[in-house]
Short mmCIF file of C-alpha atoms and ligand atoms in Angstrom, two decimals:
data_model
loop_
_atom_site.label_atom_id
_atom_site.label_comp_id
_atom_site.label_asym_id
_atom_site.label_seq_id
_atom_site.Cartn_x
_atom_site.Cartn_y
_atom_site.Cartn_z
CA MET A 29 79.84 62.62 129.28
CA ALA A 30 80.15 66.36 128.50
CA PHE A 31 78.53 68.37 125.74
CA ILE A 32 81.65 68.67 123.56
CA GLY A 33 79.68 70.37 120.77
CA HIS A 34 77.80 72.74 123.06
CA GLN A 35 78.27 75.70 120.70
CA PHE A 36 76.89 73.72 117.77
CA CYS A 37 73.88 72.67 119.80
CA ARG A 38 73.05 76.26 120.72
CA ALA A 39 73.88 77.72 117.34
CA PHE A 40 71.52 75.44 115.46
CA SER A 41 68.69 75.29 117.97
CA SER A 42 65.73 76.19 115.81
CA SER A 43 62.62 75.60 117.87
CA THR A 44 61.05 79.02 117.98
CA LEU A 45 58.21 78.68 120.38
CA ARG A 46 55.67 80.94 121.97
CA SER A 47 55.78 79.15 125.29
CA VAL A 48 58.80 76.89 125.84
CA ALA A 49 61.87 77.15 123.62
CA ILE A 50 62.98 73.54 123.51
CA LYS A 51 66.77 73.49 123.59
CA HIS A 52 67.64 70.74 126.04
CA VAL A 53 65.83 67.42 125.59
CA VAL A 54 66.11 64.55 128.04
CA ILE A 55 65.23 61.30 126.29
CA VAL A 56 64.54 58.38 128.62
CA GLY A 57 65.08 55.00 126.97
CA GLY A 58 68.12 54.52 124.75
CA GLY A 59 66.77 51.62 122.66
CA GLN A 60 65.96 51.79 118.97
CA MET A 61 63.48 54.67 119.29
CA GLY A 62 65.20 56.72 122.01
CA ALA A 63 68.57 56.55 120.26
CA GLY A 64 66.96 57.44 116.91
CA ILE A 65 65.16 60.47 118.38
CA ALA A 66 68.37 61.53 120.16
CA GLN A 67 70.24 61.37 116.86
CA VAL A 68 67.75 63.54 115.00
CA ALA A 69 67.42 66.04 117.85
CA ALA A 70 71.20 66.38 118.17
CA SER A 71 71.60 66.62 114.38
CA THR A 72 69.28 69.63 114.42
CA GLY A 73 71.31 71.40 117.12
CA HIS A 74 69.45 70.44 120.28
CA GLN A 75 71.26 69.43 123.46
CA VAL A 76 70.32 65.85 124.23
CA THR A 77 70.71 63.77 127.35
CA LEU A 78 70.01 60.10 126.74
CA VAL A 79 69.01 58.12 129.83
CA ASP A 80 68.82 54.37 130.29
CA THR A 81 69.26 51.82 133.05
CA SER A 82 72.93 50.94 132.48
CA GLU A 83 76.13 52.35 130.98
CA ALA A 84 76.35 49.29 128.71
CA ILE A 85 72.93 49.95 127.15
CA LEU A 86 73.80 53.64 126.73
CA ALA A 87 77.09 52.75 125.04
CA LYS A 88 75.18 50.52 122.62
CA GLY A 89 72.70 53.34 121.96
CA VAL A 90 75.45 55.87 121.22
CA LYS A 91 77.22 53.35 118.98
CA GLY A 92 73.95 52.91 117.08
CA ILE A 93 73.70 56.68 116.64
CA GLU A 94 77.23 56.80 115.27
CA THR A 95 76.56 53.97 112.82
CA SER A 96 73.35 55.60 111.62
CA LEU A 97 75.07 59.01 111.29
CA LYS A 98 77.72 57.41 109.08
CA ARG A 99 74.97 56.18 106.75
CA VAL A 100 73.43 59.65 106.70
CA VAL A 101 76.67 61.54 105.96
CA LYS A 102 77.70 59.04 103.28
CA LYS A 103 74.95 60.60 101.17
CA LYS A 104 74.72 64.11 102.60
CA PHE A 105 78.46 64.78 102.41
CA ALA A 106 79.24 62.41 99.49
CA ASP A 107 81.81 64.84 97.99
CA LYS A 108 83.15 66.19 101.32
CA PRO A 109 84.08 63.27 103.62
CA GLU A 110 85.99 65.56 106.05
CA ALA A 111 82.91 67.75 106.49
CA GLY A 112 80.94 64.57 107.13
CA GLU A 113 83.38 63.48 109.85
CA ALA A 114 83.20 66.94 111.44
CA PHE A 115 79.40 66.81 111.38
CA ILE A 116 79.36 63.44 113.14
CA GLU A 117 81.72 64.74 115.81
CA LYS A 118 79.57 67.83 116.39
CA VAL A 119 76.36 65.82 116.60
CA LEU A 120 77.86 63.28 119.02
CA GLY A 121 79.13 66.23 121.05
CA CYS A 122 75.52 67.30 121.59
CA VAL A 123 74.62 63.94 123.14
CA SER A 124 75.42 63.21 126.76
CA THR A 125 74.30 60.15 128.70
CA ALA A 126 73.10 59.36 132.22
CA THR A 127 71.64 56.54 134.26
CA ASP A 128 69.93 58.78 136.84
CA VAL A 129 67.18 60.79 135.19
CA GLY A 130 66.55 62.83 138.34
CA ALA A 131 70.07 64.23 138.14
CA VAL A 132 69.75 65.57 134.58
CA VAL A 133 66.30 67.13 134.29
CA GLU A 134 67.26 70.37 136.01
CA SER A 135 67.75 72.22 132.71
CA ALA A 136 65.38 70.12 130.59
CA ASP A 137 62.81 71.88 128.45
CA LEU A 138 61.35 68.57 127.32
CA VAL A 139 61.46 65.07 128.83
CA LEU A 140 60.55 62.54 126.17
CA GLU A 141 60.06 58.94 127.22
CA ALA A 142 60.79 55.95 124.92
CA ILE A 143 60.99 53.08 127.41
CA VAL A 144 59.22 49.73 127.48
CA GLU A 145 55.53 49.77 126.38
CA ASN A 146 54.07 49.23 129.85
CA LEU A 147 51.68 51.69 131.51
CA LYS A 148 52.77 51.08 135.11
CA ILE A 149 56.48 51.44 134.29
CA LYS A 150 55.87 54.63 132.30
CA GLN A 151 53.71 56.04 135.13
CA ASP A 152 56.38 55.23 137.73
CA LEU A 153 58.97 57.01 135.61
CA PHE A 154 56.95 60.21 135.11
CA SER A 155 55.67 60.34 138.66
CA GLY A 156 59.30 60.38 139.87
CA ILE A 157 60.48 62.98 137.32
CA ASP A 158 57.46 65.21 138.02
CA LYS A 159 58.75 65.81 141.55
CA VAL A 160 62.16 67.11 140.41
CA ALA A 161 61.70 68.64 136.95
CA PRO A 162 61.36 72.42 136.66
CA GLU A 163 57.92 73.96 136.36
CA HIS A 164 58.28 74.83 132.66
CA THR A 165 59.43 71.36 131.54
CA ILE A 166 57.11 69.64 129.11
CA PHE A 167 56.66 65.86 129.36
CA ALA A 168 55.92 63.68 126.35
CA SER A 169 55.61 59.97 125.64
CA ASN A 170 56.54 58.11 122.47
CA THR A 171 54.10 55.32 123.34
CA SER A 172 52.81 53.24 120.42
CA SER A 173 49.48 52.35 121.93
CA LEU A 174 48.86 53.53 125.49
CA PRO A 175 46.54 56.46 126.25
CA ILE A 176 48.65 59.57 126.88
CA GLY A 177 46.06 60.73 129.43
CA ASP A 178 46.60 57.55 131.48
CA ILE A 179 50.38 58.05 131.55
CA ALA A 180 49.99 61.76 132.39
CA SER A 181 47.46 61.11 135.15
CA VAL A 182 50.15 60.43 137.78
CA THR A 183 51.75 63.87 137.29
CA SER A 184 50.82 67.35 138.42
CA ARG A 185 51.37 68.85 134.96
CA LEU A 186 48.47 67.61 132.87
CA ASP A 187 48.56 70.83 130.82
CA ARG A 188 52.23 70.28 130.01
CA PHE A 189 51.95 66.66 128.92
CA GLY A 190 51.44 65.32 125.39
CA GLY A 191 52.36 62.58 122.98
CA LEU A 192 55.14 62.67 120.41
CA HIS A 193 54.95 59.49 118.37
CA PHE A 194 57.99 58.94 116.15
CA PHE A 195 58.46 56.12 113.64
CA ASN A 196 61.16 53.54 113.20
CA PRO A 197 63.81 54.15 111.87
CA VAL A 198 63.57 57.71 113.20
CA PRO A 199 66.28 59.24 110.96
CA MET A 200 64.42 58.03 107.85
CA MET A 201 60.72 58.28 108.73
CA LYS A 202 59.36 61.75 108.10
CA LEU A 203 56.27 61.70 110.33
CA VAL A 204 55.59 62.58 113.95
CA GLU A 205 52.11 62.18 115.38
CA VAL A 206 51.48 64.90 117.96
CA ILE A 207 48.89 63.97 120.54
CA GLY A 208 47.06 66.31 122.84
CA THR A 209 44.83 65.06 125.66
CA SER A 210 41.78 66.98 126.84
CA SER A 211 44.08 68.65 129.40
CA THR A 212 47.07 69.49 127.15
CA SER A 213 47.35 73.26 126.81
CA GLN A 214 47.49 74.85 123.37
CA ASP A 215 50.95 76.27 124.17
CA THR A 216 52.23 72.79 125.02
CA PHE A 217 50.73 71.32 121.87
CA ASP A 218 52.24 74.11 119.75
CA SER A 219 55.61 73.59 121.43
CA LEU A 220 55.51 69.89 120.57
CA VAL A 221 54.55 70.62 116.96
CA ASN A 222 57.31 73.23 116.61
CA PHE A 223 59.88 70.93 118.18
CA SER A 224 58.96 68.11 115.75
CA ARG A 225 59.21 70.51 112.81
CA ALA A 226 62.60 71.74 114.07
CA LEU A 227 63.67 68.08 113.81
CA GLY A 228 62.70 68.20 110.13
CA LYS A 229 59.56 66.12 110.57
CA THR A 230 56.05 66.56 109.20
CA THR A 231 53.43 66.47 111.93
CA VAL A 232 49.86 65.27 112.10
CA SER A 233 47.56 66.10 114.95
CA CYS A 234 46.02 63.11 116.72
CA LYS A 235 43.36 62.52 119.32
CA ASP A 236 44.33 60.47 122.36
CA THR A 237 42.77 57.28 120.98
CA PRO A 238 44.38 53.78 120.94
CA GLY A 239 47.14 53.67 118.30
CA PHE A 240 46.46 57.27 117.22
CA ILE A 241 46.31 57.16 113.39
CA VAL A 242 49.17 55.04 112.05
CA ASN A 243 49.25 52.16 114.52
CA ARG A 244 45.46 51.83 114.64
CA LEU A 245 45.70 50.92 110.94
CA LEU A 246 49.18 49.35 110.74
CA VAL A 247 49.15 47.00 113.75
CA PRO A 248 45.85 45.21 112.86
CA TYR A 249 47.16 44.83 109.27
CA MET A 250 50.43 43.24 110.45
CA LEU A 251 48.59 40.91 112.83
CA GLU A 252 46.11 39.90 110.13
CA ALA A 253 49.15 38.81 108.11
CA VAL A 254 50.30 36.61 111.01
CA ARG A 255 46.82 35.08 111.36
CA LEU A 256 46.65 34.47 107.60
CA HIS A 257 49.93 32.58 107.92
CA GLU A 258 48.70 30.73 111.04
CA ARG A 259 45.67 29.53 109.05
CA GLY A 260 48.10 28.05 106.51
CA HIS A 261 47.02 30.46 103.78
CA GLY A 262 50.50 31.68 102.86
CA SER A 263 54.14 31.37 103.85
CA LYS A 264 55.61 34.40 105.62
CA GLU A 265 58.04 34.83 102.72
CA ASP A 266 55.22 34.85 100.14
CA ILE A 267 53.11 37.24 102.19
CA ASP A 268 56.07 39.63 102.50
CA VAL A 269 56.82 39.47 98.76
CA ALA A 270 53.12 39.90 97.96
CA MET A 271 52.74 43.05 100.04
CA LYS A 272 56.00 44.57 98.76
CA LEU A 273 55.39 43.89 95.08
CA GLY A 274 51.61 43.91 95.04
CA ALA A 275 50.93 46.81 97.37
CA GLY A 276 54.18 48.80 97.16
CA TYR A 277 55.08 48.53 100.85
CA PRO A 278 58.82 48.95 101.53
CA MET A 279 58.78 45.96 103.90
CA GLY A 280 56.44 42.99 104.17
CA PRO A 281 54.41 42.62 107.41
CA PHE A 282 56.71 39.94 108.90
CA GLU A 283 59.83 41.96 108.09
CA LEU A 284 58.20 45.02 109.62
CA LEU A 285 57.09 43.18 112.77
CA ASP A 286 60.69 41.98 113.23
CA TYR A 287 61.87 45.56 112.68
CA VAL A 288 59.41 47.08 115.19
CA GLY A 289 60.10 44.36 117.79
CA LEU A 290 57.80 41.42 118.55
CA ASP A 291 57.84 42.28 122.27
CA THR A 292 56.51 45.75 121.47
CA ALA A 293 53.92 44.31 119.07
CA LYS A 294 52.73 41.94 121.80
CA PHE A 295 52.57 44.74 124.40
CA ILE A 296 50.39 46.72 121.98
CA LEU A 297 48.10 43.79 121.18
CA ASP A 298 47.74 42.71 124.83
CA GLY A 299 46.84 46.24 125.88
CA TRP A 300 44.21 46.61 123.20
CA SER A 301 42.69 43.15 123.69
CA ALA A 302 42.40 43.91 127.42
CA MET A 303 40.42 47.06 126.52
CA ASP A 304 38.27 45.45 123.80
CA ALA A 305 38.38 41.66 124.20
CA ASP A 306 35.70 40.89 121.59
CA ASN A 307 37.36 42.82 118.78
CA PRO A 308 38.71 40.19 116.30
CA LEU A 309 41.38 42.68 115.15
CA PHE A 310 42.93 42.43 118.62
CA ALA A 311 42.73 38.60 118.92
CA GLN A 312 45.79 36.83 120.31
CA SER A 313 48.25 35.16 117.94
CA PRO A 314 49.73 31.85 119.21
CA LEU A 315 52.73 32.25 116.88
CA LEU A 316 53.53 35.77 118.12
CA ASN A 317 53.12 34.61 121.73
CA LYS A 318 55.45 31.64 121.16
CA LEU A 319 58.23 33.75 119.61
CA VAL A 320 58.05 36.34 122.39
CA ALA A 321 58.09 33.61 125.06
CA GLU A 322 61.28 32.29 123.43
CA GLY A 323 62.89 35.74 123.59
CA LYS A 324 62.80 36.06 119.79
CA TYR A 325 61.92 39.75 119.56
CA GLY A 326 63.04 40.30 115.96
CA LYS A 327 65.98 42.20 114.53
CA LYS A 328 67.11 43.60 117.89
CA THR A 329 67.68 40.11 119.38
CA GLY A 330 68.91 38.47 116.16
CA GLU A 331 65.79 36.37 115.57
CA GLY A 332 62.05 36.83 115.21
CA PHE A 333 60.05 35.55 112.27
CA TYR A 334 63.40 35.59 110.46
CA LYS A 335 67.03 35.20 111.56
CA TYR A 336 69.50 38.13 111.41
CA LYS A 337 73.29 38.21 111.44
N1 CAA B 404 69.79 55.33 109.84
C1 CAA B 404 70.25 56.05 108.80
N2 CAA B 404 69.97 55.77 107.53
C2 CAA B 404 69.22 54.70 107.28
C3 CAA B 404 68.71 53.88 108.30
C4 CAA B 404 69.03 54.24 109.63
N3 CAA B 404 68.60 53.53 110.68
N4 CAA B 404 67.99 52.88 107.74
C5 CAA B 404 68.03 53.07 106.44
N5 CAA B 404 68.77 54.17 106.14
C6 CAA B 404 68.98 54.76 104.83
C7 CAA B 404 70.37 54.61 104.38
O1 CAA B 404 70.73 55.76 103.68
C8 CAA B 404 70.31 53.43 103.43
O2 CAA B 404 71.35 53.48 102.56
P1 CAA B 404 72.73 52.71 102.94
O3 CAA B 404 72.38 51.26 102.99
O4 CAA B 404 73.60 53.09 101.83
O5 CAA B 404 73.23 53.17 104.26
C9 CAA B 404 68.93 53.65 102.79
O6 CAA B 404 68.13 54.17 103.86
C10 CAA B 404 68.28 52.43 102.26
O7 CAA B 404 68.23 51.50 103.30
P2 CAA B 404 68.23 49.96 103.04
O8 CAA B 404 68.92 49.66 101.73
O9 CAA B 404 68.75 49.29 104.26
O10 CAA B 404 66.72 49.51 102.92
P3 CAA B 404 65.42 50.21 102.35
O11 CAA B 404 65.64 50.86 101.05
O12 CAA B 404 64.35 49.17 102.45
O13 CAA B 404 65.03 51.34 103.40
C11 CAA B 404 63.68 51.63 105.33
C12 CAA B 404 64.98 51.06 104.75
C13 CAA B 404 63.72 53.15 105.25
C14 CAA B 404 63.63 51.19 106.77
C15 CAA B 404 62.45 51.10 104.52
O14 CAA B 404 62.53 49.70 104.38
C16 CAA B 404 61.13 51.43 105.15
O15 CAA B 404 60.63 52.54 105.02
N6 CAA B 404 60.52 50.44 105.85
C17 CAA B 404 59.24 50.61 106.52
C18 CAA B 404 59.47 51.22 107.88
C19 CAA B 404 58.18 51.49 108.61
O16 CAA B 404 57.09 51.20 108.15
N7 CAA B 404 58.31 52.04 109.81
C20 CAA B 404 57.21 52.28 110.69
C21 CAA B 404 57.14 51.15 111.70
S1 CAA B 404 55.77 51.33 112.80
C22 CAA B 404 56.33 52.42 113.94
O17 CAA B 404 57.44 52.86 113.92
C23 CAA B 404 55.34 52.84 114.97
C24 CAA B 404 55.20 52.01 116.17
O18 CAA B 404 54.79 52.57 117.19
C25 CAA B 404 55.43 50.55 116.18
P1 NAD B 405 63.59 49.08 122.99
O1 NAD B 405 63.33 47.79 123.68
O2 NAD B 405 64.47 49.10 121.82
O3 NAD B 405 64.18 50.15 124.04
C1 NAD B 405 63.60 50.43 125.27
C2 NAD B 405 64.70 50.94 126.19
O4 NAD B 405 64.12 51.46 127.39
C3 NAD B 405 65.69 49.86 126.61
O5 NAD B 405 67.00 50.27 126.28
C4 NAD B 405 65.47 49.73 128.12
O6 NAD B 405 66.67 49.43 128.83
C5 NAD B 405 64.97 51.12 128.46
N1 NAD B 405 64.22 51.20 129.70
C6 NAD B 405 63.23 50.39 130.12
N2 NAD B 405 62.75 50.83 131.31
C7 NAD B 405 63.46 51.96 131.63
C8 NAD B 405 63.41 52.88 132.70
N3 NAD B 405 62.54 52.74 133.70
N4 NAD B 405 64.26 53.93 132.69
C9 NAD B 405 65.14 54.08 131.68
N5 NAD B 405 65.22 53.25 130.62
C10 NAD B 405 64.38 52.20 130.59
O7 NAD B 405 62.15 49.66 122.63
P2 NAD B 405 61.77 50.70 121.47
O8 NAD B 405 61.43 49.94 120.25
O9 NAD B 405 62.79 51.78 121.42
O10 NAD B 405 60.40 51.29 122.04
C11 NAD B 405 60.37 52.24 123.07
C12 NAD B 405 59.01 52.91 123.12
O11 NAD B 405 58.74 53.51 121.84
C13 NAD B 405 57.83 51.97 123.41
O12 NAD B 405 56.87 52.68 124.13
C14 NAD B 405 57.33 51.63 122.02
O13 NAD B 405 55.99 51.23 122.01
C15 NAD B 405 57.52 52.96 121.32
N6 NAD B 405 57.66 52.90 119.86
C16 NAD B 405 58.31 51.84 119.28
C17 NAD B 405 58.44 51.83 117.90
C18 NAD B 405 59.14 50.70 117.21
O14 NAD B 405 59.00 50.54 116.00
N7 NAD B 405 59.94 49.90 117.90
C19 NAD B 405 57.95 52.89 117.12
C20 NAD B 405 57.32 53.97 117.77
C21 NAD B 405 57.16 53.95 119.14
#
């Protein structure tokens, strides 16, 4: 797929960086996070190449971007529907797709990974790209829970590797956690901060510790809600209502787990319990395990704690 809106992408590229001017972003993983990041990057004038394992998955990712863009322009261009249509066309024109990452990194300033939450699979991906990507290309992971340093360790560019942790849904959530390892250079870190800001996000700086800031607090909270329910101390519906109306959360913990993906939540929990088996915050949940074993991953598969149309 060609960059139909090439001019738009260049014209609006706004990452002004000391080291690497990030104009072309290769995003590997076209699921909920990769597609969301691609949308926001393209909307802010960056050239985006979205990579996944099959054309069918990529088509679904691009369709998701289009649907989300329609929701955005409905408000942004409420009085000018034609301008909204033109904006969508330009943004989609900045997104191309590919199934072979090695073939598209040649001009990449940043390769950002948003694939399955599995260390070995992420390492295999980056070790392959490291051999073909240009010297200046920065690598970043959107991992929810894995140490960035462990993912980076298989590459020869430890100074040009960091974490960019976006939140779901990416077009709506204003935060990006920027993670530097002990080897990440200051120029790389600054480039990642400037890129996130160019996407309209607010950044916080995080150490390379499990879950960074948000997930280290959010994931144990959500899993405590599941355990509370497992103990028979509240229905999932009541717990969700309680946390929305009593604590002001936009979603209850069960709704949010379904939104994040139960497979991802289990990957996070399994990784942390393997690192710190005695920590009760990381204890296994039989209910979560059962739903994942049944392929009920939440909203993305149509069923998790709740059913979705
Ligand atoms: N794309 C574009 N616009 C969207 C959107 C999307 N994907 N989702 C919501 N919106 C916008 C739309 O403008 C929508 O209006 P329309 O329905 O008219 O299109 C508006 O938001 C309101 O949306 P909803 O009525 O559907 O619902 P809402 O008011 O509850 O807002 C929400 C939706 C923003 C997702 C809100 O419920 C929320 O903030 N939920 C919490 C999300 C959260 O905590 N995310 C972090 C998860 S943890 C994580 O991401 C880290 C990790 O590593 C696991
Ligand atoms: P997802 O299941 O929606 O999408 C993952 C995508 O990666 C799939 O389309 C899959 O086909 C693709 N993929 C897997 N292996 C691949 C490979 N080797 N090469 C190319 N594509 C590959 O998952 P998601 O929710 O988008 O999460 C992706 C990453 O982002 C995970 O690391 C997750 O922990 C992290 N994350 C998730 C959330 C969330 O709320 N879901 C929030 C922040 C970060």
